[in-house]
């Protein structure tokens, strides 16, 4: 009994323990092989996933990068300067784009304003800004209602107001923007309506003034001459036109013809004295004289002056150019000249159209024969006589509306005088 009990408490040796461990590990391996065989047999059609990577420590990199080289202060400063230069370049490009955009906007605004201004300067629009101002003293004359009826029929603006110069008609133009507190511009044209009796008093007063009899002139306080000269002294730019009604006189380009039984008998002056008075008024006072029959002629004259004033702003605008026949654009019959020189022959034709009685067809014909002024001057120099030079263009054929005609010796001589004369005051016709 004691032997058996003692054997139960025996310890296993190291060799036996290692053998047991080996058998246990072998058993486990066999078990795992069996399990893997079973698993592979049951999942033969499944894709095996790779085993997960082993866990890494926090902060550790899977692919450690090589150690970075430490930059110097010069490299850092160079990078900083490069970044600042790139930033400044971006700012400059942004500023340039903004300035270009603003310049385009201003140019579009300028063109829009120029188009609006040009539109307002057209005669059909400009005449709406004119106001015909009539002195109330004229309404007392018989037939003056024709003037008011005609202005109302044309739908032109007019007003009845007292003038500093009695029996006169003036014009004012509305301004788009007020200047110096005034909303309108006073035109320099003034019409002074006189009867034949008033005109004869004016002629007598001027004749006395020219011959030195100023005492009698000062005694005539109610003379028409005094308020007229006072008006001219206040504004020397005024252009006064005397309209003498109830007259049978007519004018021609050479002067005024008077009847002996009228002015000579009534005034006691001859034609030479009367012409001396008219020359003085025209040259020294810028006063012209027009004889009319009745108020219908006065009305026609007022309408003509009003239409001329409506066309004046557009003409002044075109005349501001050095060459008004070569304006920039297609309006006012202008021609655009490109950088390659195209359009110069049209300018040459437009220049010839400025001459009196030279039509566009005739100007085109001359421009086709002599495409430049220099060629025309060379053709003149090649001729040996003055008569041949004057008749150089006479034989050219002008085609207009299916008809053919010659330039003719008169127009040919006028063109020759225009391009060869040395006198700037020469009258071509």
Short mmCIF file of C-alpha atoms in Angstrom, two decimals:
data_model
loop_
_atom_site.label_atom_id
_atom_site.label_comp_id
_atom_site.label_asym_id
_atom_site.label_seq_id
_atom_site.Cartn_x
_atom_site.Cartn_y
_atom_site.Cartn_z
CA UNK A 1 0.00 0.00 0.00
CA UNK A 2 2.71 2.38 0.81
CA UNK A 3 4.50 1.56 -2.41
CA UNK A 4 1.51 2.31 -4.57
CA UNK A 5 0.79 5.51 -2.74
CA UNK A 6 4.32 6.62 -3.13
CA UNK A 7 4.28 5.94 -6.89
CA UNK A 8 1.28 8.14 -7.32
CA UNK A 9 3.28 11.04 -6.12
CA UNK A 10 6.25 10.50 -8.40
CA UNK A 11 7.29 13.41 -10.60
CA UNK A 12 7.78 13.14 -14.31
CA UNK A 13 11.29 13.66 -15.57
CA UNK A 14 12.39 16.30 -17.97
CA UNK A 15 12.81 13.91 -20.90
CA UNK A 16 9.39 12.50 -20.35
CA UNK A 17 7.97 16.02 -20.06
CA UNK A 18 9.51 17.12 -23.35
CA UNK A 19 8.23 13.99 -25.06
CA UNK A 20 4.77 14.71 -23.81
CA UNK A 21 4.96 18.25 -25.09
CA UNK A 22 6.10 16.98 -28.44
CA UNK A 23 3.24 14.57 -28.65
CA UNK A 24 0.84 17.34 -27.61
CA UNK A 25 2.18 19.72 -30.28
CA UNK A 26 2.07 16.96 -32.83
CA UNK A 27 -1.47 16.28 -31.90
CA UNK A 28 -2.37 19.87 -32.25
CA UNK A 29 -0.68 20.08 -35.63
CA UNK A 30 -2.47 17.03 -36.83
CA UNK A 31 -5.70 18.52 -35.60
CA UNK A 32 -5.00 21.79 -37.40
CA UNK A 33 -4.06 19.91 -40.57
CA UNK A 34 -7.28 17.99 -40.36
CA UNK A 35 -9.19 21.19 -39.81
CA UNK A 36 -7.44 22.89 -42.74
CA UNK A 37 -8.15 19.90 -44.94
CA UNK A 38 -11.75 20.06 -43.98
CA UNK A 39 -11.84 23.80 -44.57
CA UNK A 40 -10.17 23.50 -47.96
CA UNK A 41 -12.51 20.72 -48.94
CA UNK A 42 -15.57 22.72 -47.97
CA UNK A 43 -14.36 26.01 -49.56
CA UNK A 44 -12.52 24.80 -52.60
CA UNK A 45 -14.35 27.35 -54.81
CA UNK A 46 -13.70 30.41 -52.54
CA UNK A 47 -10.90 32.92 -53.06
CA UNK A 48 -8.42 33.05 -50.29
CA UNK A 49 -7.71 36.54 -48.92
CA UNK A 50 -4.17 37.49 -48.01
CA UNK A 51 -3.45 37.59 -44.35
CA UNK A 52 -3.79 40.99 -42.73
CA UNK A 53 -0.57 42.89 -42.21
CA UNK A 54 0.88 42.80 -38.79
CA UNK A 55 -0.17 45.68 -36.59
CA UNK A 56 2.13 48.61 -36.39
CA UNK A 57 2.82 50.91 -33.57
CA UNK A 58 1.16 54.30 -33.33
CA UNK A 59 3.18 56.96 -35.16
CA UNK A 60 5.23 54.39 -37.08
CA UNK A 61 5.28 54.51 -40.92
CA UNK A 62 4.81 51.47 -43.06
CA UNK A 63 7.29 52.76 -45.66
CA UNK A 64 9.69 55.00 -43.83
CA UNK A 65 10.92 57.89 -46.06
CA UNK A 66 14.53 58.84 -46.23
CA UNK A 67 15.64 61.62 -44.02
CA UNK A 68 14.86 65.12 -45.60
CA UNK A 69 17.65 67.54 -46.14
CA UNK A 70 17.30 70.64 -44.05
CA UNK A 71 16.94 73.82 -46.18
CA UNK A 72 19.17 76.80 -45.68
CA UNK A 73 18.05 80.35 -44.93
CA UNK A 74 18.95 81.44 -48.47
CA UNK A 75 16.69 78.78 -49.98
CA UNK A 76 13.83 79.70 -47.68
CA UNK A 77 14.26 83.37 -48.49
CA UNK A 78 14.37 82.61 -52.24
CA UNK A 79 11.16 80.58 -52.01
CA UNK A 80 9.52 83.39 -50.08
CA UNK A 81 10.56 85.96 -52.68
CA UNK A 82 9.35 83.73 -55.50
CA UNK A 83 5.96 83.35 -53.82
CA UNK A 84 5.71 87.11 -53.35
CA UNK A 85 6.64 87.75 -56.99
CA UNK A 86 4.01 85.27 -58.18
CA UNK A 87 1.45 86.91 -55.93
CA UNK A 88 2.38 90.37 -57.24
CA UNK A 89 2.19 89.11 -60.82
CA UNK A 90 -1.30 87.77 -60.16
CA UNK A 91 -2.30 91.14 -58.66
CA UNK A 92 -0.90 93.00 -61.67
CA UNK A 93 -2.78 90.76 -64.08
CA UNK A 94 -5.96 91.19 -62.06
CA UNK A 95 -5.48 94.97 -62.00
CA UNK A 96 -4.74 95.08 -65.74
CA UNK A 97 -7.89 93.07 -66.49
CA UNK A 98 -9.95 95.39 -64.28
CA UNK A 99 -8.49 98.49 -65.96
CA UNK A 100 -9.09 97.04 -69.42
CA UNK A 101 -12.66 96.23 -68.49
CA UNK A 102 -13.18 99.75 -67.13
CA UNK A 103 -11.64 101.26 -70.29
CA UNK A 104 -14.01 99.22 -72.48
CA UNK A 105 -16.92 100.34 -70.34
CA UNK A 106 -15.91 104.01 -70.64
CA UNK A 107 -15.40 103.66 -74.39
CA UNK A 108 -18.85 102.13 -74.79
CA UNK A 109 -20.33 104.91 -72.67
CA UNK A 110 -18.51 107.55 -74.75
CA UNK A 111 -19.74 106.03 -78.00
CA UNK A 112 -23.27 105.82 -76.65
CA UNK A 113 -23.18 109.47 -75.60
CA UNK A 114 -21.70 110.48 -78.97
CA UNK A 115 -24.46 108.58 -80.77
CA UNK A 116 -27.10 110.24 -78.61
CA UNK A 117 -25.55 113.66 -79.21
CA UNK A 118 -25.39 113.03 -82.94
CA UNK A 119 -29.02 111.94 -82.88
CA UNK A 120 -30.07 115.17 -81.16
CA UNK A 121 -28.08 117.24 -83.67
CA UNK A 122 -30.00 115.95 -86.65
CA UNK A 123 -32.16 118.68 -88.20
CA UNK A 124 -35.44 116.87 -87.58
CA UNK A 125 -34.61 116.63 -83.86
CA UNK A 126 -32.72 119.89 -83.50
CA UNK A 127 -35.64 121.95 -84.84
CA UNK A 128 -37.67 120.77 -81.86
CA UNK A 129 -35.29 122.61 -79.53
CA UNK A 130 -35.66 125.96 -81.33
CA UNK A 131 -38.11 128.64 -80.19
CA UNK A 132 -39.12 131.53 -82.43
CA UNK A 133 -39.58 134.64 -80.27
CA UNK A 134 -41.74 137.39 -81.77
CA UNK A 135 -41.97 140.93 -80.49
CA UNK A 136 -45.62 141.84 -79.69
CA UNK A 137 -45.32 145.11 -81.63
CA UNK A 138 -45.28 143.07 -84.86
CA UNK A 139 -48.74 141.65 -84.14
CA UNK A 140 -50.23 145.09 -84.66
CA UNK A 141 -49.31 145.02 -88.34
CA UNK A 142 -51.82 143.77 -90.85
CA UNK A 143 -51.08 140.23 -92.04
CA UNK A 144 -48.83 139.24 -89.12
CA UNK A 145 -51.24 136.42 -88.24
CA UNK A 146 -49.88 134.51 -91.25
CA UNK A 147 -46.61 134.05 -89.41
CA UNK A 148 -48.18 132.60 -86.28
CA UNK A 149 -50.47 130.32 -88.28
CA UNK A 150 -47.53 129.00 -90.28
CA UNK A 151 -45.45 128.30 -87.18
CA UNK A 152 -48.37 126.50 -85.56
CA UNK A 153 -48.96 124.45 -88.73
CA UNK A 154 -45.31 123.35 -88.74
CA UNK A 155 -45.60 122.45 -85.04
CA UNK A 156 -42.66 124.70 -84.20
CA UNK A 157 -42.40 126.36 -80.83
CA UNK A 158 -42.86 130.12 -80.67
CA UNK A 159 -43.49 132.71 -77.99
CA UNK A 160 -44.68 136.32 -77.83
CA UNK A 161 -42.38 138.43 -75.66
CA UNK A 162 -41.10 141.97 -75.64
CA UNK A 163 -37.64 142.54 -77.15
CA UNK A 164 -35.09 145.22 -76.44
CA UNK A 165 -35.09 145.83 -80.19
CA UNK A 166 -38.73 146.56 -81.18
CA UNK A 167 -40.30 144.93 -84.24
CA UNK A 168 -37.76 142.10 -84.22
CA UNK A 169 -37.78 138.29 -84.32
CA UNK A 170 -35.13 136.19 -82.56
CA UNK A 171 -34.42 132.50 -81.93
CA UNK A 172 -33.31 130.53 -78.87
CA UNK A 173 -32.05 126.97 -78.63
CA UNK A 174 -32.59 124.72 -75.62
CA UNK A 175 -29.43 123.27 -74.08
CA UNK A 176 -29.15 119.67 -72.98
CA UNK A 177 -27.27 120.74 -69.85
CA UNK A 178 -27.56 124.06 -68.13
CA UNK A 179 -24.51 126.32 -68.49
CA UNK A 180 -23.98 129.24 -66.14
CA UNK A 181 -27.53 128.85 -64.89
CA UNK A 182 -29.08 129.27 -68.36
CA UNK A 183 -31.11 126.56 -70.02
CA UNK A 184 -31.13 128.03 -73.53
CA UNK A 185 -28.74 129.63 -76.02
CA UNK A 186 -29.53 132.88 -77.80
CA UNK A 187 -28.93 132.63 -81.53
CA UNK A 188 -27.15 135.54 -83.21
CA UNK A 189 -29.69 135.85 -86.02
CA UNK A 190 -32.06 138.81 -85.66
CA UNK A 191 -34.80 139.84 -88.08
CA UNK A 192 -35.93 143.46 -87.93
CA UNK A 193 -39.25 144.03 -89.70
CA UNK A 194 -39.59 147.57 -91.06
CA UNK A 195 -42.17 149.28 -93.21
CA UNK A 196 -41.10 151.44 -96.11
CA UNK A 197 -41.60 154.62 -94.06
CA UNK A 198 -39.44 153.29 -91.22
CA UNK A 199 -36.77 152.23 -93.68
CA UNK A 200 -36.65 155.70 -95.24
CA UNK A 201 -36.26 157.22 -91.76
CA UNK A 202 -33.37 154.80 -91.16
CA UNK A 203 -31.67 155.77 -94.42
CA UNK A 204 -32.01 159.48 -93.60
CA UNK A 205 -30.58 158.95 -90.11
CA UNK A 206 -27.56 157.00 -91.38
CA UNK A 207 -26.95 159.55 -94.13
CA UNK A 208 -26.90 162.38 -91.57
CA UNK A 209 -24.51 160.39 -89.39
CA UNK A 210 -22.13 159.75 -92.27
CA UNK A 211 -22.06 163.44 -93.22
CA UNK A 212 -21.39 164.58 -89.66
CA UNK A 213 -24.78 166.06 -88.80
CA UNK A 214 -24.98 164.36 -85.39
CA UNK A 215 -27.06 167.05 -83.68
CA UNK A 216 -30.11 166.31 -85.76
CA UNK A 217 -29.51 162.60 -85.23
CA UNK A 218 -29.44 163.02 -81.45
CA UNK A 219 -32.60 165.10 -81.67
CA UNK A 220 -34.43 162.18 -83.29
CA UNK A 221 -34.89 160.12 -80.13
CA UNK A 222 -37.53 157.90 -81.70
CA UNK A 223 -35.39 156.96 -84.68
CA UNK A 224 -35.06 153.27 -85.56
CA UNK A 225 -31.31 153.68 -85.78
CA UNK A 226 -30.71 154.30 -82.08
CA UNK A 227 -32.19 151.06 -80.63
CA UNK A 228 -30.59 149.15 -83.50
CA UNK A 229 -27.11 150.44 -82.71
CA UNK A 230 -27.67 149.92 -78.99
CA UNK A 231 -28.51 146.28 -79.67
CA UNK A 232 -25.32 145.85 -81.70
CA UNK A 233 -23.25 147.55 -79.02
CA UNK A 234 -24.52 145.14 -76.37
CA UNK A 235 -23.63 142.11 -78.49
CA UNK A 236 -21.34 142.60 -81.47
CA UNK A 237 -21.91 139.02 -82.65
CA UNK A 238 -25.52 139.71 -83.64
CA UNK A 239 -26.32 139.35 -87.33
CA UNK A 240 -29.21 141.68 -88.15
CA UNK A 241 -31.28 141.40 -91.31
CA UNK A 242 -33.64 144.21 -92.27
CA UNK A 243 -36.88 143.02 -93.87
CA UNK A 244 -38.59 145.95 -95.58
CA UNK A 245 -42.25 145.20 -96.24
CA UNK A 246 -44.74 146.90 -98.57
CA UNK A 247 -41.98 147.22 -101.17
CA UNK A 248 -41.84 146.69 -104.91
CA UNK A 249 -38.05 146.68 -104.97
CA UNK A 250 -36.07 143.63 -105.96
CA UNK A 251 -32.45 142.73 -105.41
CA UNK A 252 -29.91 141.03 -107.62
CA UNK A 253 -26.35 139.83 -107.03
CA UNK A 254 -24.96 143.20 -108.10
CA UNK A 255 -26.86 145.29 -105.58
CA UNK A 256 -30.22 146.96 -105.02
CA UNK A 257 -32.11 148.80 -107.75
CA UNK A 258 -34.28 151.70 -106.66
CA UNK A 259 -36.96 153.61 -108.50
CA UNK A 260 -36.39 157.33 -109.02
CA UNK A 261 -39.96 158.27 -108.22
CA UNK A 262 -39.84 156.72 -104.74
CA UNK A 263 -36.72 157.06 -102.62
CA UNK A 264 -35.13 159.84 -104.63
CA UNK A 265 -38.25 161.94 -104.47
CA UNK A 266 -39.12 161.12 -100.87
CA UNK A 267 -35.63 161.26 -99.43
CA UNK A 268 -34.04 163.83 -101.66
CA UNK A 269 -31.05 161.53 -102.27
CA UNK A 270 -29.69 159.89 -105.37
CA UNK A 271 -28.87 156.22 -105.80
CA UNK A 272 -25.22 156.78 -104.90
CA UNK A 273 -26.09 158.18 -101.49
CA UNK A 274 -28.50 155.33 -100.79
CA UNK A 275 -25.96 152.70 -101.81
CA UNK A 276 -23.41 154.40 -99.57
CA UNK A 277 -25.79 153.98 -96.65
CA UNK A 278 -26.38 150.30 -97.44
CA UNK A 279 -22.65 149.60 -97.81
CA UNK A 280 -21.99 151.22 -94.44
CA UNK A 281 -24.67 149.11 -92.75
CA UNK A 282 -23.37 145.90 -94.29
CA UNK A 283 -19.62 146.39 -93.87
CA UNK A 284 -19.43 148.24 -90.58
CA UNK A 285 -22.51 146.95 -88.75
CA UNK A 286 -23.02 143.55 -90.39
CA UNK A 287 -26.59 144.49 -91.33
CA UNK A 288 -28.06 143.06 -94.51
CA UNK A 289 -31.14 144.27 -96.35
CA UNK A 290 -33.95 142.26 -97.93
CA UNK A 291 -37.00 143.79 -99.64
CA UNK A 292 -40.18 141.74 -99.37
CA UNK A 293 -43.68 142.32 -100.62
CA UNK A 294 -45.99 141.33 -97.78
CA UNK A 295 -46.19 139.19 -94.66
CA UNK A 296 -46.30 136.01 -96.69
CA UNK A 297 -42.75 136.76 -97.83
CA UNK A 298 -41.82 137.53 -94.22
CA UNK A 299 -43.25 134.18 -93.14
CA UNK A 300 -41.29 132.34 -95.84
CA UNK A 301 -38.10 134.08 -94.76
CA UNK A 302 -38.65 133.19 -91.09
CA UNK A 303 -39.26 129.55 -92.01
CA UNK A 304 -36.10 129.46 -94.13
CA UNK A 305 -33.99 130.91 -91.31
CA UNK A 306 -35.48 128.45 -88.81
CA UNK A 307 -34.63 125.47 -91.02
CA UNK A 308 -31.11 126.80 -91.57
CA UNK A 309 -30.59 127.14 -87.80
CA UNK A 310 -31.75 123.56 -87.27
CA UNK A 311 -29.09 122.30 -89.73
CA UNK A 312 -26.33 124.43 -88.31
CA UNK A 313 -25.14 122.26 -85.33
CA UNK A 314 -24.58 119.21 -87.51
CA UNK A 315 -22.69 121.25 -90.10
CA UNK A 316 -20.50 122.79 -87.41
CA UNK A 317 -19.73 119.30 -86.09
CA UNK A 318 -18.60 118.08 -89.51
CA UNK A 319 -16.55 121.21 -90.11
CA UNK A 320 -14.52 120.62 -86.95
CA UNK A 321 -12.55 117.97 -88.82
CA UNK A 322 -9.51 119.09 -90.76
CA UNK A 323 -10.97 117.40 -93.84
CA UNK A 324 -14.77 117.43 -93.48
CA UNK A 325 -15.17 115.16 -96.50
CA UNK A 326 -13.05 112.46 -94.78
CA UNK A 327 -14.78 111.93 -91.44
CA UNK A 328 -14.46 108.79 -89.34
CA UNK A 329 -17.67 106.88 -89.95
CA UNK A 330 -20.38 106.43 -92.51
CA UNK A 331 -22.52 109.44 -91.60
CA UNK A 332 -22.36 112.84 -93.28
CA UNK A 333 -21.28 111.15 -96.53
CA UNK A 334 -17.88 110.43 -95.00
CA UNK A 335 -15.36 107.80 -96.10
CA UNK A 336 -13.25 105.66 -93.80
CA UNK A 337 -9.59 105.26 -94.74
CA UNK A 338 -8.02 102.01 -93.58
CA UNK A 339 -4.39 101.43 -92.64
CA UNK A 340 -3.64 99.79 -95.96
CA UNK A 341 -4.78 102.91 -97.82
CA UNK A 342 -8.08 101.58 -99.06
CA UNK A 343 -10.63 104.35 -99.30
CA UNK A 344 -8.25 107.10 -100.45
CA UNK A 345 -9.71 107.16 -103.96
CA UNK A 346 -13.17 107.67 -102.45
CA UNK A 347 -11.76 110.54 -100.39
CA UNK A 348 -10.31 112.03 -103.56
CA UNK A 349 -13.74 111.83 -105.20
CA UNK A 350 -15.41 113.37 -102.12
CA UNK A 351 -12.91 116.21 -102.19
CA UNK A 352 -13.86 117.07 -105.76
CA UNK A 353 -17.55 116.98 -104.83
CA UNK A 354 -16.92 120.04 -102.65
CA UNK A 355 -16.70 122.14 -105.80
CA UNK A 356 -19.83 123.82 -107.04
CA UNK A 357 -21.92 121.82 -109.56
CA UNK A 358 -19.66 118.75 -109.36
CA UNK A 359 -21.88 115.70 -108.98
CA UNK A 360 -20.80 112.36 -107.45
CA UNK A 361 -20.85 110.73 -110.89
CA UNK A 362 -18.58 113.43 -112.32
CA UNK A 363 -16.20 113.20 -109.35
CA UNK A 364 -16.02 109.40 -109.70
CA UNK A 365 -15.27 109.79 -113.40
CA UNK A 366 -12.35 112.14 -112.75
CA UNK A 367 -11.07 109.93 -109.91
CA UNK A 368 -11.14 106.91 -112.20
CA UNK A 369 -9.11 108.74 -114.86
CA UNK A 370 -6.66 110.26 -112.34
CA UNK A 371 -6.72 108.18 -109.12
CA UNK A 372 -4.83 110.78 -107.06
CA UNK A 373 -4.32 114.57 -107.01
CA UNK A 374 -0.62 114.09 -107.74
CA UNK A 375 -1.39 112.27 -110.99
CA UNK A 376 -3.74 115.06 -112.03
CA UNK A 377 -1.08 117.70 -111.30
CA UNK A 378 1.48 115.71 -113.30
CA UNK A 379 -0.96 115.61 -116.22
CA UNK A 380 -1.34 119.39 -116.02
CA UNK A 381 2.45 119.86 -116.00
CA UNK A 382 2.89 117.66 -119.04
CA UNK A 383 0.82 120.02 -121.22
CA UNK A 384 2.52 122.97 -122.85
CA UNK A 385 -0.30 125.52 -122.97
CA UNK A 386 -2.76 127.05 -120.53
CA UNK A 387 -5.73 126.34 -122.78
CA UNK A 388 -4.91 122.64 -123.02
CA UNK A 389 -4.64 122.40 -119.27
CA UNK A 390 -8.05 124.00 -118.76
CA UNK A 391 -9.61 121.59 -121.26
CA UNK A 392 -7.86 118.47 -119.98
CA UNK A 393 -10.96 117.00 -118.31
CA UNK A 394 -13.51 118.31 -120.81
CA UNK A 395 -13.61 115.13 -122.89
CA UNK A 396 -14.18 112.63 -120.06
CA UNK A 397 -17.45 110.68 -120.28
CA UNK A 398 -19.73 110.80 -117.25
CA UNK A 399 -22.31 108.01 -116.89
CA UNK A 400 -25.28 108.88 -114.72
CA UNK A 401 -28.68 107.11 -114.62
CA UNK A 402 -28.07 105.38 -117.94
CA UNK A 403 -27.06 108.59 -119.70
CA UNK A 404 -23.66 109.70 -120.92
CA UNK A 405 -22.35 113.23 -121.11
CA UNK A 406 -19.06 115.07 -121.18
CA UNK A 407 -17.47 116.90 -118.28
CA UNK A 408 -17.39 120.06 -120.35
CA UNK A 409 -14.90 122.93 -120.58
CA UNK A 410 -16.46 125.00 -117.76
CA UNK A 411 -16.12 122.37 -115.02
CA UNK A 412 -12.74 121.32 -116.39
CA UNK A 413 -11.45 124.91 -116.11
CA UNK A 414 -12.89 125.23 -112.58
CA UNK A 415 -11.09 122.07 -111.43
CA UNK A 416 -7.87 123.32 -113.01
CA UNK A 417 -8.10 126.66 -111.21
CA UNK A 418 -8.89 124.95 -107.92
CA UNK A 419 -5.78 122.74 -107.95
CA UNK A 420 -3.26 125.11 -109.53
CA UNK A 421 -4.20 128.62 -108.37
CA UNK A 422 -1.89 130.33 -105.85
CA UNK A 423 -4.47 132.87 -104.68
CA UNK A 424 -6.52 131.50 -101.75
CA UNK A 425 -9.18 134.19 -102.28
CA UNK A 426 -9.71 133.31 -105.95
CA UNK A 427 -13.35 132.90 -106.98
CA UNK A 428 -13.61 129.72 -109.04
CA UNK A 429 -16.88 130.51 -110.82
#
